[in-house]
Structure formats: C-alpha cells, structure tokens
Short mmCIF file of C-alpha atoms and ligand atoms in Angstrom, two decimals:
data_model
loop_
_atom_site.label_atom_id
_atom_site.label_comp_id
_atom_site.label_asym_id
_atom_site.label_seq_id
_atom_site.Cartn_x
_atom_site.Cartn_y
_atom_site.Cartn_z
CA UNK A 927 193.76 76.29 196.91
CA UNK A 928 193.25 77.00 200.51
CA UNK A 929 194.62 74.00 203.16
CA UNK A 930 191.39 72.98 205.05
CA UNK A 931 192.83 70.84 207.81
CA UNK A 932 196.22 69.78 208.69
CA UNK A 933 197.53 66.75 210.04
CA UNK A 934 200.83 66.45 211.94
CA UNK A 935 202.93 63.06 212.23
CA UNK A 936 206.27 62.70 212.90
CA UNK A 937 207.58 65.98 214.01
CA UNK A 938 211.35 65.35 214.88
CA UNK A 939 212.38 68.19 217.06
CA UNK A 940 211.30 70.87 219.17
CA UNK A 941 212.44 73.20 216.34
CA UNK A 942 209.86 71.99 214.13
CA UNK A 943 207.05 71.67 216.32
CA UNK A 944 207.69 75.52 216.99
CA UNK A 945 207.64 76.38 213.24
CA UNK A 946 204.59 74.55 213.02
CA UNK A 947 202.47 76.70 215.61
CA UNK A 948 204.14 80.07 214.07
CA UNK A 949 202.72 78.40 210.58
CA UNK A 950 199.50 77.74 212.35
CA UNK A 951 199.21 81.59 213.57
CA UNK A 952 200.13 83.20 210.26
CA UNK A 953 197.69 80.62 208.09
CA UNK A 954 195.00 79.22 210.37
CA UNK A 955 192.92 76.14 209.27
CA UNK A 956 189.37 74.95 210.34
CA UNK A 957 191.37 72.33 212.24
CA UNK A 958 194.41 70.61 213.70
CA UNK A 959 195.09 66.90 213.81
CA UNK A 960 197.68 65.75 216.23
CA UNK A 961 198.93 62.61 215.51
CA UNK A 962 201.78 62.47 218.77
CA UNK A 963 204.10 60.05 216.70
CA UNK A 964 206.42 59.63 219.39
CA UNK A 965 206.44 55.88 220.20
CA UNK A 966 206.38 53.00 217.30
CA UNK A 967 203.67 50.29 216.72
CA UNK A 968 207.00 48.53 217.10
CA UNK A 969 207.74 50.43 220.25
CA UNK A 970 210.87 52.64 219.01
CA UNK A 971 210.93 56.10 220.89
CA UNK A 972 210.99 58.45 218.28
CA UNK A 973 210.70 62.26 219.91
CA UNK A 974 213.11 63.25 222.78
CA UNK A 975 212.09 64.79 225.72
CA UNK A 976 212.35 68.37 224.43
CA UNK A 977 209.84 67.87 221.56
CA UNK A 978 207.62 66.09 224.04
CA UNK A 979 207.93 69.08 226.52
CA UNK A 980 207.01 71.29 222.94
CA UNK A 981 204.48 69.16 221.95
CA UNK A 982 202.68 69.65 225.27
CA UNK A 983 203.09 73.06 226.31
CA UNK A 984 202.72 74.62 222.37
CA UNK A 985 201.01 72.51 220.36
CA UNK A 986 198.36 70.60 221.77
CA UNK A 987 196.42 73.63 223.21
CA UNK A 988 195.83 74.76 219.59
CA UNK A 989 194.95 70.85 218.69
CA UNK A 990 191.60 70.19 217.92
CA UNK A 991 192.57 66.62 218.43
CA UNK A 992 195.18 64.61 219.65
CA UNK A 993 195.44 60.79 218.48
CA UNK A 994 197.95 59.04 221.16
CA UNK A 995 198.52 55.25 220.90
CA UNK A 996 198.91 53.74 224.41
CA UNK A 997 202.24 53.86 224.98
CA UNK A 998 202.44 57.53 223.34
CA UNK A 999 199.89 58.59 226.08
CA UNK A 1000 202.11 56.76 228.37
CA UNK A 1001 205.19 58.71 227.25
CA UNK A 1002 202.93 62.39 227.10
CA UNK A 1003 201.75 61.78 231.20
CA UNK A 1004 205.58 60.71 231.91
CA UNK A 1005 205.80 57.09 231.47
CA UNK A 1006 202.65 56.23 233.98
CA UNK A 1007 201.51 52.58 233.19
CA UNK A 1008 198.45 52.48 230.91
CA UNK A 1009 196.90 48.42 231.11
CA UNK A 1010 192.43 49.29 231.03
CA UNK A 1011 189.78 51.17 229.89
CA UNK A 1012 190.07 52.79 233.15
CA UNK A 1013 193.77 53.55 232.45
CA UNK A 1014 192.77 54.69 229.31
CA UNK A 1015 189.74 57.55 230.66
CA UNK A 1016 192.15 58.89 233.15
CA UNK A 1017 194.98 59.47 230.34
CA UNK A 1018 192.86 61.22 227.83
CA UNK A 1019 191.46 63.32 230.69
CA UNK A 1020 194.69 64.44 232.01
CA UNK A 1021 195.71 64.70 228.42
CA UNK A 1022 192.95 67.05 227.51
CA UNK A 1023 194.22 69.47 230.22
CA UNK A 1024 196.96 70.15 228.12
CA UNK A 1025 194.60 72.23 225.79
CA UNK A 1026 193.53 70.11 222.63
CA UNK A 1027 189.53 69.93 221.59
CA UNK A 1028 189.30 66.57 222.07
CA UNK A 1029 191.98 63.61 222.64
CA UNK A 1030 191.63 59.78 221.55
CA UNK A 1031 193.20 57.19 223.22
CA UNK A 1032 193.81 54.68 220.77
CA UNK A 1033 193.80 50.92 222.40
CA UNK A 1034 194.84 48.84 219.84
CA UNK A 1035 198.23 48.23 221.29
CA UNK A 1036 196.48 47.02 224.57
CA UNK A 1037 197.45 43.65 225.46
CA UNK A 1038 195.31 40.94 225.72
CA UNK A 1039 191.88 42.43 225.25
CA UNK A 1040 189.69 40.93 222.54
CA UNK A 1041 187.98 44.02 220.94
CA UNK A 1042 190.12 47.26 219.69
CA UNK A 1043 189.24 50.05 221.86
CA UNK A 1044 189.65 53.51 221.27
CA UNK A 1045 188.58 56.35 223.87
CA UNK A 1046 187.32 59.64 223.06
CA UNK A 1047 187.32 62.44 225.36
CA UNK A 1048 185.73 66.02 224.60
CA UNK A 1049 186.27 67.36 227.76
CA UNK A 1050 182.86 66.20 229.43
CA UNK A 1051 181.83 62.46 227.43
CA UNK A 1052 183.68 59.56 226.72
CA UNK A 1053 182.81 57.65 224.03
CA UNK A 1054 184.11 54.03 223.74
CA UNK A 1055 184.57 52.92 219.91
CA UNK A 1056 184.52 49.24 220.00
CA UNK A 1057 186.01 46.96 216.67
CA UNK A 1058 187.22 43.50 216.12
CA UNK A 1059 190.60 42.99 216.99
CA UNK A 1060 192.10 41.69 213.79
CA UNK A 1061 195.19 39.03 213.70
CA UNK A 1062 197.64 40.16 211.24
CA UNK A 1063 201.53 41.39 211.02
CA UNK A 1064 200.14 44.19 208.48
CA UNK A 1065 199.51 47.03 210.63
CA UNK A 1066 202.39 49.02 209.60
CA UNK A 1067 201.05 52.60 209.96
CA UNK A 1068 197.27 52.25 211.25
CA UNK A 1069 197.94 55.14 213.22
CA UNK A 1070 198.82 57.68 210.85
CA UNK A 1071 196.39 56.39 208.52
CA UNK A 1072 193.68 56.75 211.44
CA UNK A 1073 195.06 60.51 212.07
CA UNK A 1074 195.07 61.20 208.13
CA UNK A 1075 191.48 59.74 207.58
CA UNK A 1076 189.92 62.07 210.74
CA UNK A 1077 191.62 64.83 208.83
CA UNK A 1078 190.24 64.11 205.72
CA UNK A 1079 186.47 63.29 206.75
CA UNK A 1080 186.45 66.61 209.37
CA UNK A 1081 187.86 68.59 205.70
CA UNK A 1082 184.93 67.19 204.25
CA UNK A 1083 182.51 69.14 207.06
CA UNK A 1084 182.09 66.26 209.69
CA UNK A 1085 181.68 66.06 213.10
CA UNK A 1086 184.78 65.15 215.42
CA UNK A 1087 182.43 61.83 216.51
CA UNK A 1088 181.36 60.98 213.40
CA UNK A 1089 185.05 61.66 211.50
CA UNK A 1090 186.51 59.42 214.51
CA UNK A 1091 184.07 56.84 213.90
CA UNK A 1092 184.64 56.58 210.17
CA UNK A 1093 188.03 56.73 210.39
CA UNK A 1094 188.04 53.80 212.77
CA UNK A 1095 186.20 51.82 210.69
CA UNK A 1096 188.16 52.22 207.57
CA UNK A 1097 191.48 51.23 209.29
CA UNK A 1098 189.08 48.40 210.61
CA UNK A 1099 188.05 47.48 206.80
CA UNK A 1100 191.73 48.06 205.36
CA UNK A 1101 193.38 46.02 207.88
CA UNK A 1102 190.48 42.94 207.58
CA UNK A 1103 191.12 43.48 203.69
CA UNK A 1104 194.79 42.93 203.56
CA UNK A 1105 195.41 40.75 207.10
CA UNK A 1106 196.81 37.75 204.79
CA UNK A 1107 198.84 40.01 202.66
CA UNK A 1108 202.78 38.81 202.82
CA UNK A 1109 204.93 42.26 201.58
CA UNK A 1110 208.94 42.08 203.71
CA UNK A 1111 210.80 40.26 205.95
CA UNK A 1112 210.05 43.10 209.38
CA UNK A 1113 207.90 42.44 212.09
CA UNK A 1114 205.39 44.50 210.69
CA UNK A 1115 203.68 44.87 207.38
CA UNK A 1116 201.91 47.24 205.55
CA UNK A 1117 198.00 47.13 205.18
CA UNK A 1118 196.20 48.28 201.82
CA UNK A 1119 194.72 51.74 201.63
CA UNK A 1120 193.03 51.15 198.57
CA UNK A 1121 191.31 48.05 199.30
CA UNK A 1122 188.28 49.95 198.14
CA UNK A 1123 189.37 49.78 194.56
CA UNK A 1124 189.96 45.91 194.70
CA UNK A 1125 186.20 45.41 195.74
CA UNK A 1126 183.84 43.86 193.48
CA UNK A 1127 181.65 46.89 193.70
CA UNK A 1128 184.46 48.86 193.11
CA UNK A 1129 185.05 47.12 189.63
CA UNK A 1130 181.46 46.77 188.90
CA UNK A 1131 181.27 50.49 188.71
CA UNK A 1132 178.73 50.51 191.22
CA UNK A 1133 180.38 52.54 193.25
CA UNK A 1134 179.87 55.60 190.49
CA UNK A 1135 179.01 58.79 191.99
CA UNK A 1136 175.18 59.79 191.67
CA UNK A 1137 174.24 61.60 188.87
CA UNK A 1138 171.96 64.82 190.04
CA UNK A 1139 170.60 64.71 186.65
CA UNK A 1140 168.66 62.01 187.73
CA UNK A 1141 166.50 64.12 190.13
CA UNK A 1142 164.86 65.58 186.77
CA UNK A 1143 161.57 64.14 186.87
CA UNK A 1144 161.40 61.63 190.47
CA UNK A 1145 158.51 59.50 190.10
CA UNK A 1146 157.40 58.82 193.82
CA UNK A 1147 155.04 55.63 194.26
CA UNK A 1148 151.70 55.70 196.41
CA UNK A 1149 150.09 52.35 197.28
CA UNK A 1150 147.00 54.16 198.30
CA UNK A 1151 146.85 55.66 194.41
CA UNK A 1152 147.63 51.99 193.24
CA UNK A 1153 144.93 50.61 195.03
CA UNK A 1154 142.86 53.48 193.86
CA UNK A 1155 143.33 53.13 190.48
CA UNK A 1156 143.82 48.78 190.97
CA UNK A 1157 147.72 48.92 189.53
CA UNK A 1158 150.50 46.95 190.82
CA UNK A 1159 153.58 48.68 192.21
CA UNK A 1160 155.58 47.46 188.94
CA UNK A 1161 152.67 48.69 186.53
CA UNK A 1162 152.92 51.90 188.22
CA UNK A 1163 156.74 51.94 187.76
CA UNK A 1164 156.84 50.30 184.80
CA UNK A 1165 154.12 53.23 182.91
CA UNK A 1166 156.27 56.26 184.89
CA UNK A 1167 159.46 54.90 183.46
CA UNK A 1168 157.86 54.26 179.85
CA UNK A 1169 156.98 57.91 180.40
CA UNK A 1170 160.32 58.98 180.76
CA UNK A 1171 161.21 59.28 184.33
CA UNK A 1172 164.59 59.65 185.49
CA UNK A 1173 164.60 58.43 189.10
CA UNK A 1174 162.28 56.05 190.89
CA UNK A 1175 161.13 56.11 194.63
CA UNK A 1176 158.94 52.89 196.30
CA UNK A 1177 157.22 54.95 199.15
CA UNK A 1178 154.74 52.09 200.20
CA UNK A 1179 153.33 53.17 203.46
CA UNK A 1180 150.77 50.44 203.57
CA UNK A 1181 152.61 47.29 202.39
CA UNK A 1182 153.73 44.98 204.21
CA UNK A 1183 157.59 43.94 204.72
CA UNK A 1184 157.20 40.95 202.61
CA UNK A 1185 154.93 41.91 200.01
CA UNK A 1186 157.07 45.47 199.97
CA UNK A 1187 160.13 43.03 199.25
CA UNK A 1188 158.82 40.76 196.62
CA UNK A 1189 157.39 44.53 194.93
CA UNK A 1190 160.72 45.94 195.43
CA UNK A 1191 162.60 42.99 193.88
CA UNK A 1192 160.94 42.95 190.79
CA UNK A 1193 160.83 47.07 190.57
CA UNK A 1194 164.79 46.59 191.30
CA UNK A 1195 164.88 44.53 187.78
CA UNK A 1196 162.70 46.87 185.85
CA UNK A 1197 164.65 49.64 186.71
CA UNK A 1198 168.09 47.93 185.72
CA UNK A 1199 167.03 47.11 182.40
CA UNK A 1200 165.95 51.03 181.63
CA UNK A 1201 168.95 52.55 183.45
CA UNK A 1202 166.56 54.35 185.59
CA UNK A 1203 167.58 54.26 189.99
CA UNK A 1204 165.10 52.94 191.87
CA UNK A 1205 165.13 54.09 195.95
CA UNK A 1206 163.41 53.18 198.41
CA UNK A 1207 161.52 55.79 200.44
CA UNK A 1208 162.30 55.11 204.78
CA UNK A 1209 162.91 51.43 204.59
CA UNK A 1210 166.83 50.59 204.72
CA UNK A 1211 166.35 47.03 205.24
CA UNK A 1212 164.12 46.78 201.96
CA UNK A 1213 166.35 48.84 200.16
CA UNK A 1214 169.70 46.11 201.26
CA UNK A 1215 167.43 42.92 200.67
CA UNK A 1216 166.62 43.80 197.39
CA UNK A 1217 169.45 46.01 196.50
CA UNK A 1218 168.29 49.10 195.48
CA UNK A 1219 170.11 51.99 194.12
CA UNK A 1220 169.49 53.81 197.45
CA UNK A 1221 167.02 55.11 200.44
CA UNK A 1222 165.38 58.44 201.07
CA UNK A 1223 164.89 59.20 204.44
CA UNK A 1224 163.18 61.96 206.21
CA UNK A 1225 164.24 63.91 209.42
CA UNK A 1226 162.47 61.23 211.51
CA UNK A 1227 163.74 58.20 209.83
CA UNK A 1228 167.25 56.44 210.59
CA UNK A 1229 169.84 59.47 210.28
CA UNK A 1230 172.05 59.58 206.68
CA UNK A 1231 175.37 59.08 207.97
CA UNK A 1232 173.99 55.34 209.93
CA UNK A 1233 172.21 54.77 206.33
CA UNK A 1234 175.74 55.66 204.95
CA UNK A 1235 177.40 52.89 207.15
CA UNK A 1236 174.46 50.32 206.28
CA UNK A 1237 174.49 50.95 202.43
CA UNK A 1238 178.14 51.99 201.62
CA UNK A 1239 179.88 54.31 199.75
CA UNK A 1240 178.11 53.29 195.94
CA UNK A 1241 174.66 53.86 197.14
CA UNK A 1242 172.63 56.93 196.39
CA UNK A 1243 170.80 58.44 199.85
CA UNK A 1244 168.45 61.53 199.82
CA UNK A 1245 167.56 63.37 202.82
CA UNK A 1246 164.30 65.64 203.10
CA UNK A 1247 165.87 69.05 204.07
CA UNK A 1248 163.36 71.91 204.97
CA UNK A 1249 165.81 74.13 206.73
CA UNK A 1250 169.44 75.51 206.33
CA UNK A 1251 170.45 73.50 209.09
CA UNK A 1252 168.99 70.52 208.03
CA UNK A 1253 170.67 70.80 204.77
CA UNK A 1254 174.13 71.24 206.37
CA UNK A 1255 173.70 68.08 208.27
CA UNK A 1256 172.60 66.36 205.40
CA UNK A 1257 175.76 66.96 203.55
CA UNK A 1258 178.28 66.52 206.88
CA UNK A 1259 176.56 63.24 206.68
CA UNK A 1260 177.48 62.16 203.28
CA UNK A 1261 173.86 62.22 201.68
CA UNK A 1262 174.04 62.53 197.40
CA UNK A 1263 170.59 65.25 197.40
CA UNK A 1264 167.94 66.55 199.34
CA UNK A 1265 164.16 66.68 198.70
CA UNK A 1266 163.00 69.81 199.21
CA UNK A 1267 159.37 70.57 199.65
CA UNK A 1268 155.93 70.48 200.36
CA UNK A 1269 156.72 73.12 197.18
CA UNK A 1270 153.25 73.71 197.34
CA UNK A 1271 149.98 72.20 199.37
CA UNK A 1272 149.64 68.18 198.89
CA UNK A 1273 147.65 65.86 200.81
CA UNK A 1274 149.54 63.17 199.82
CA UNK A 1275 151.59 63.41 202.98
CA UNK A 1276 149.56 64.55 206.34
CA UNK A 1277 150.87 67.40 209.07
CA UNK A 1278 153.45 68.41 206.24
CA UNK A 1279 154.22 72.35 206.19
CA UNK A 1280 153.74 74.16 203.02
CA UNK A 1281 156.93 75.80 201.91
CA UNK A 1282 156.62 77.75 199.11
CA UNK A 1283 158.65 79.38 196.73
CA UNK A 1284 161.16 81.23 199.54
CA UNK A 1285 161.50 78.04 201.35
CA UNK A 1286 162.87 76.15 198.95
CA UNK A 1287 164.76 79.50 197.95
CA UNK A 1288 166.28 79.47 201.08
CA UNK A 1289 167.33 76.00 201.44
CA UNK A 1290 168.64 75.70 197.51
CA UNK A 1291 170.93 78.83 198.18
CA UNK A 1292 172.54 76.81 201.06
CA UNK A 1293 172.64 73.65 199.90
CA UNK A 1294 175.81 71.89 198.67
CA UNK A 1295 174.00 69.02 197.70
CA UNK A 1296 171.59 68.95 194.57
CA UNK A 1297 168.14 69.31 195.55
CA UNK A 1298 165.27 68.45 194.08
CA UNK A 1299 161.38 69.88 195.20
CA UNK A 1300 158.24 68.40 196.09
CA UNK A 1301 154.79 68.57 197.48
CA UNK A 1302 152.14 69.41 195.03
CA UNK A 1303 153.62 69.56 192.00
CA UNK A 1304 151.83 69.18 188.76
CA UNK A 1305 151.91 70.03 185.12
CA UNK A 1306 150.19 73.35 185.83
CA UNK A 1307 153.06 74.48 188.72
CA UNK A 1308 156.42 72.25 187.23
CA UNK A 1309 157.41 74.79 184.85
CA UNK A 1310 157.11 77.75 187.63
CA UNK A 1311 159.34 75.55 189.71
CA UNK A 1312 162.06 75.09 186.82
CA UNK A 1313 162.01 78.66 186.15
CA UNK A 1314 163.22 79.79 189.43
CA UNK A 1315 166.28 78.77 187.79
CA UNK A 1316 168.49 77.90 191.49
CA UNK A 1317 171.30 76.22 189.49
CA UNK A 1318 171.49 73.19 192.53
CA UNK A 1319 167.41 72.72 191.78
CA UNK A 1320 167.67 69.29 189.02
CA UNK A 1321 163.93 68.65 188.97
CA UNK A 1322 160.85 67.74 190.33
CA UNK A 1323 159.30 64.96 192.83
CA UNK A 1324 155.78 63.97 192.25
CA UNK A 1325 153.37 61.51 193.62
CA UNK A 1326 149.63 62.15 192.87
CA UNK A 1327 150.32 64.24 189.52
CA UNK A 1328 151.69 61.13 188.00
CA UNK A 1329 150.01 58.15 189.94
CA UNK A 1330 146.55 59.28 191.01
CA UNK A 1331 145.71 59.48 187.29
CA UNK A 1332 144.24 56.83 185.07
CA UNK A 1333 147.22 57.14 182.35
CA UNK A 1334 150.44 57.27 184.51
CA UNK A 1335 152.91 57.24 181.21
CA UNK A 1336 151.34 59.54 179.64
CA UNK A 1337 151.13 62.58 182.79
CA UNK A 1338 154.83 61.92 182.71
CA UNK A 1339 155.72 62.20 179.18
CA UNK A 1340 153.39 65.83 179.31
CA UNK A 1341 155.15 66.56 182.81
CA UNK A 1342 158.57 65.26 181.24
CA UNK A 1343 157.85 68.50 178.17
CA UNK A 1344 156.70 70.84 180.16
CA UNK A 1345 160.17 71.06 182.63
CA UNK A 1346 162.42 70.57 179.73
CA UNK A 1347 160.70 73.69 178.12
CA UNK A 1348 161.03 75.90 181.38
CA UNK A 1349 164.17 74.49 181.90
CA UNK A 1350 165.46 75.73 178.09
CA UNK A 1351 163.61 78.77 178.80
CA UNK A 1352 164.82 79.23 182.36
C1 LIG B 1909 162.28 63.00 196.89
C2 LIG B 1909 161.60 62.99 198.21
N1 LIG B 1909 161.62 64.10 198.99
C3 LIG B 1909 161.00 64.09 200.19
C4 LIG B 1909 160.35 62.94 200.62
C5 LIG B 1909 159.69 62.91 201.98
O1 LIG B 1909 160.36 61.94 202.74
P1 LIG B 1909 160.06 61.88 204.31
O2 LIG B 1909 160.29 63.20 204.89
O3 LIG B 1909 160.81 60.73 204.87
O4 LIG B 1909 158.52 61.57 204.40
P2 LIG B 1909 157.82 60.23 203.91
O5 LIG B 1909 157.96 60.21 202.42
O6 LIG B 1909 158.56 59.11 204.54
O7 LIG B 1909 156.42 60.38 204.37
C6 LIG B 1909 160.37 61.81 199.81
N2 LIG B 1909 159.75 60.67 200.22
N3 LIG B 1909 160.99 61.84 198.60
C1 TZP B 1910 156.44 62.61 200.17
C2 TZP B 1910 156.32 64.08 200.29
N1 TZP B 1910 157.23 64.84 200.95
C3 TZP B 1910 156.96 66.14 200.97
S1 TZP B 1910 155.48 66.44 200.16
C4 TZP B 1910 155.27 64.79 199.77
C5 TZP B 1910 154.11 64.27 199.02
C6 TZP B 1910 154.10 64.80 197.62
O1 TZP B 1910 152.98 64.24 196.97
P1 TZP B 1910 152.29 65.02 195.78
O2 TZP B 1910 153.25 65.06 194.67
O3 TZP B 1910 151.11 64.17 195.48
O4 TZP B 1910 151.92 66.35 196.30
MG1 MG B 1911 160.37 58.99 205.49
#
C-alpha cells in the first residue's frame, strides 16, 4: 500500500525533523502537510529553537503546505506580534518565503474577532475562509484535526483550496456538534470526530454510498414529451419505473419552480416506495425542497463540489463529463458518476456534440467514477452500447426512447431485455 500524503504534527527535535526530509527523499509522496505544532491551543511552547531553525530552513521548502496557528506563525517570524487580518497576510507571505506551496494562517486563536478566520497564501492570492466563531472549551486538537483532514481530502485528489475549505468546515461542523460536550476537568476539551455517525442521516442509512448499479437503465423525464403525449410527470415516472427502471432523473426544462416542486414531491414518494433514486436534473434547490436522492448537473450548472456542500455527504450527484479533464474534476469534486454522451445524435438536447463510440471510450478509460452514456439511445443502439463492455460503463440514459412513445412501461421493459442480454453476452 503506497503512503499518498503525509502529515507532520508534533515533531520534537531537530533530529527528527531531519529524518523526516531524508524519509521524504528516499519515499516521496504526492504531498506534504505541515502542521508547525510548536505552540499549544493552550499556549505551551512545545519545539525549541533548534527544531524551529530545522523546521524552517529543511522542511518547509519541501512543504506543500504549512498550517501555523497565530501564535505558531508568531514563533516561525521570531516572536513578531500577530493581532489582524493584516498581521495575518504579512505572516503567511513572509512565511511562504521559506519554501512551502502554500501556507495557512489559521485565526482562530485571534482575540476578540467574531468570525474564525483563516488565511491562505499560494504565493500570489489570498483567500480569506470565513466561519462562525463557536463558544466552547472543546477545542482540544482543532488544529491537528484541520492539518489531518487537508491531508486526507488532497489524498483523495483535491485541490489545495478546495481540501482547505472542506477541512475548515468539518472542524467547523465537529466543534458546533460537540460545543456542549463535558469530557475532564482541563481547560480544554476534546471535540467529536465522528459526529457524522451520531447524525440522524447517519443512522437512517441515508448516508449509504450510491450504488452504480443503479445507472443500468436511467429514465430521464422530458416535459415537452409529456405534454406531447398529455402525461403527468408522475405518470411518466410512475410507467418507466413499472417498466423496470433503475434510476430516475426530473429534467423539466419548461416547468415552473412551483409546479416543478409540487411534481418533484410527489415523484420523490413514488420513487421511495419502489426503491428506485429519483434526481433531479440542474435544479439544487428543487432537489433540497423536496429531498431527492440527488442532482445532475452539467458543465454549466452550479459546480459538484458547491452541490457537494449544499446536499451533503448521503446524496447521490452526477456530473456530465465529455472530456478526460472533465472527468478528473468531476471526481476531485466528490461526484458518485458521470453521464457520458450525446452517445449518438439526439435532438432532445440542442448545440450538444455527438460523441460517439471513441468518445465515450476515451472518457470511460479515465474515469474513476462509474459512468453511464447518453444521447440517442434506443432499443436498436442499447445493446451496441453494453457490448463495448468498458467495465466502469453501468448502463444507459434515455429520454425520447422511453418517453416520446405512447407506452412508456412497456419501451422500458423491451429496453430493460435488450441491455441485460448484451450485457450477459458482453
Ligand atoms: C444522466 C445524464 N447525463 C447527462 C445529462 C446532461 O446534463 P446537462 O449537461 O446538465 O444538460 P441538461 O440535461 O441540463 O440539458 C443529464 N441530464 N443526465
Ligand atoms: C440530456 C442529454 N445530455 C446529453 S444528450 C441528452 C438528451 C438525450 O435524449 P435522448 O435520449 O432522447 O437522445
Ligand atoms: Mg444541466
């Protein structure tokens, strides 16, 4: 098992910071995470001047961040006094001269201001990250915790910004969880980590991860083809689902908010009681009022990882990928699949470029999500599309094949046969 990223905390002598950067030579990672535990929440002084002196000249230039608390930046620029924002700019840019990537500043030892700030410094930007300031004794350890998460979400392929900014807002969410919690006599407690699993969510298994088999056969609504064919949105779902299909998508370009709701709502129910998700295609607000199983969003709709913050960790989020890159981002961001497509020609969805058969070759081979395909898919093309056999490729999307037709159960059920047959052939 190969070590992604490492982490550093408390590193008690210049001894072991030098064994560290010798370790760091012989096995390099994809990155470093300094956490410069020199000073205490409680303000004990815990590295001597020889580790600091190590610290800067050896280990932060191969750092591709450093995470100093106030006073530790204090400490790092030789005790200068650190009381604003201001303070705070100037200390991760003089800090950042001593080699890392990037350095944050963390504020939440600041007196007196209201909101926790945090500066981040890449060498040209800062970037304020704002949170409530949150009264409570528990915060026992919010720094290494902050250090460990970053670690954690850049192992998992994120960006520095958006691994800072998750991490902040899961120290943000553990501390606001356990701020009443009475554990010791110190001035400090501890704050829960695993708040998550106390959260009714959490226990309602809701917070399951998706299920790519779902993605089999992905019945995509069309309120122009209901209209057409004078069928409510919960007929239409209601005959796709009777016809066996395994994942539901409202993409109502035409409804209204309110009559998209009240739709949604009652698809939301429908869906429960057979098992099957139900998303909702672009519209995240929709998808939290009524709450949906998840969104799909497109490459000009809100951006996954924002979704990811809106709709939490249980929901389901697909991305429409047409590109390696695009499928990359889709997974830094913490997206379950991707929609792959137009396969083939479709009307269905204007100015949309026809990919074919390499193009979603090229973007299955890359993905690490599951990926399903669409854009003109019917019951004469599914079984060509299962039989290209890219093990990440669990099924088909389809929108006029299944609801431009007068029988939509039964162009499922046939649809539903013909990809289980290429699949057992494929
Ligand atoms: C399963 C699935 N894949 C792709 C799309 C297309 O979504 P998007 O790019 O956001 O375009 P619109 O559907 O919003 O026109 C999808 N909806 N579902
Ligand atoms: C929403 C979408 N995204 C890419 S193609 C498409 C429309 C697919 O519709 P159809 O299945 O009728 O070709
Ligand atoms: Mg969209």
């Amino acid at each position: 098992m190969s070590v992604d990223v490492v982490k550093t905390g408390m590193l008690p002598s210049a001894g072991v910071v030098k064994v560290l950067c010798e370790s760091l030579r012989k096995f390099p990672v994809k990155a470093l995470v300094v956490d410069p535990v020199m000073v205490s929440t409680s303000g004990d002084t815990l590295s001597g001047p020889s580790t600091l002196a190590t610290y800067r000249d050896e280990l932060f230039s191969v750092a591709d961040i450093v995470t100093p608390n106030v006073k530790e930046a204090s400490k790092l620029l030789g005790d200068v006094s650190l009381h604003t924002i201001s303070d705070m700019r100037n200390a991760a840019e003089s800090i950042y001269k001593l080699g890392p990537k990037y350095v944050l500043v963390k504020g939440g030892d600041m007196p007196d201001s209201s909101d926790a700030i945090d500066v981040l410094f890449d060498g040209k930007e800062f970037t304020e990250l704002r949170g409530p300031r949150i009264k409570t004794r528990n915060t026992h350890g919010t720094g290494c915790t902050l250090a460990s998460c970053i670690a954690a979400e850049l192992a998992k392929g994120a960006t520095m910004l958006h691994a800072v900014q998750v991490a902040k807002k899961f120290v943000e969410s553990a501390l606001y969880h356990s701020k009443d919690l009475v554990i010791g006599n110190g001035p400090q407690g501890p704050f829960d980590h695993l708040f998550e699993l106390k959260s009714p969510l959490y226990k309602m298994g809701s917070l399951q991860k998706f299920n790519p088999d779902n993605l089999f056969l992905y019945a995509v609504t069309d309120s122009g083809m209901n209209k057409k064919w004078d069928r409510s949105i919960k007929d239409a779902v209601k005959a796709a689902i009777e016809g066996g299909a395994t994942i539901v998508q409202l993409r109502e370009k035409d409804a209204d908010t309110r009559e998209f709701l009240e739709a949604a709502k009652a698809c939301v129910q429908i869906c429960k009681s057979s098992g099957v998700p139900l998303l909702i295609n672009d519209r995240i607000d929709v998808a939290l009022a009524c709450n949906a199983d998840g969104v799909h969003v497109g490459q000009s709709d809100m951006p996954a990882w924002e979704v990811r913050e809106l709709l939490g960790p249980g929901k389901i989020i697909g991305v429409s990928c047409k590109t390696l890159d695009q499928a990359e981002q889709a997974w830094k961001d913490g997206a379950d699949y991707i929609g792959c497509g137009g396969v083939f020609p479709t009307t269905t969805k204007k100015n949309n470029p026809t990919l074919g058969f390499e193009g979603l070759r090229t973007v299955c081979l890359a993905s690490k999500l599951p990926v399903v395909a669409i854009g003109g898919i019917n019951a004469g093309n599914a079984g060509s599309v299962m039989e290209l056999g890219f093990p990440n490729l669990k099924g088909v999307a389809v929108v006029s094949a299944l609801f431009d037709q007068e029988c939509v159960a039964i162009e499922t059920r046939n649809l539903r046969s013909i990809l289980k047959n290429a699949c057992s052939r494929s």
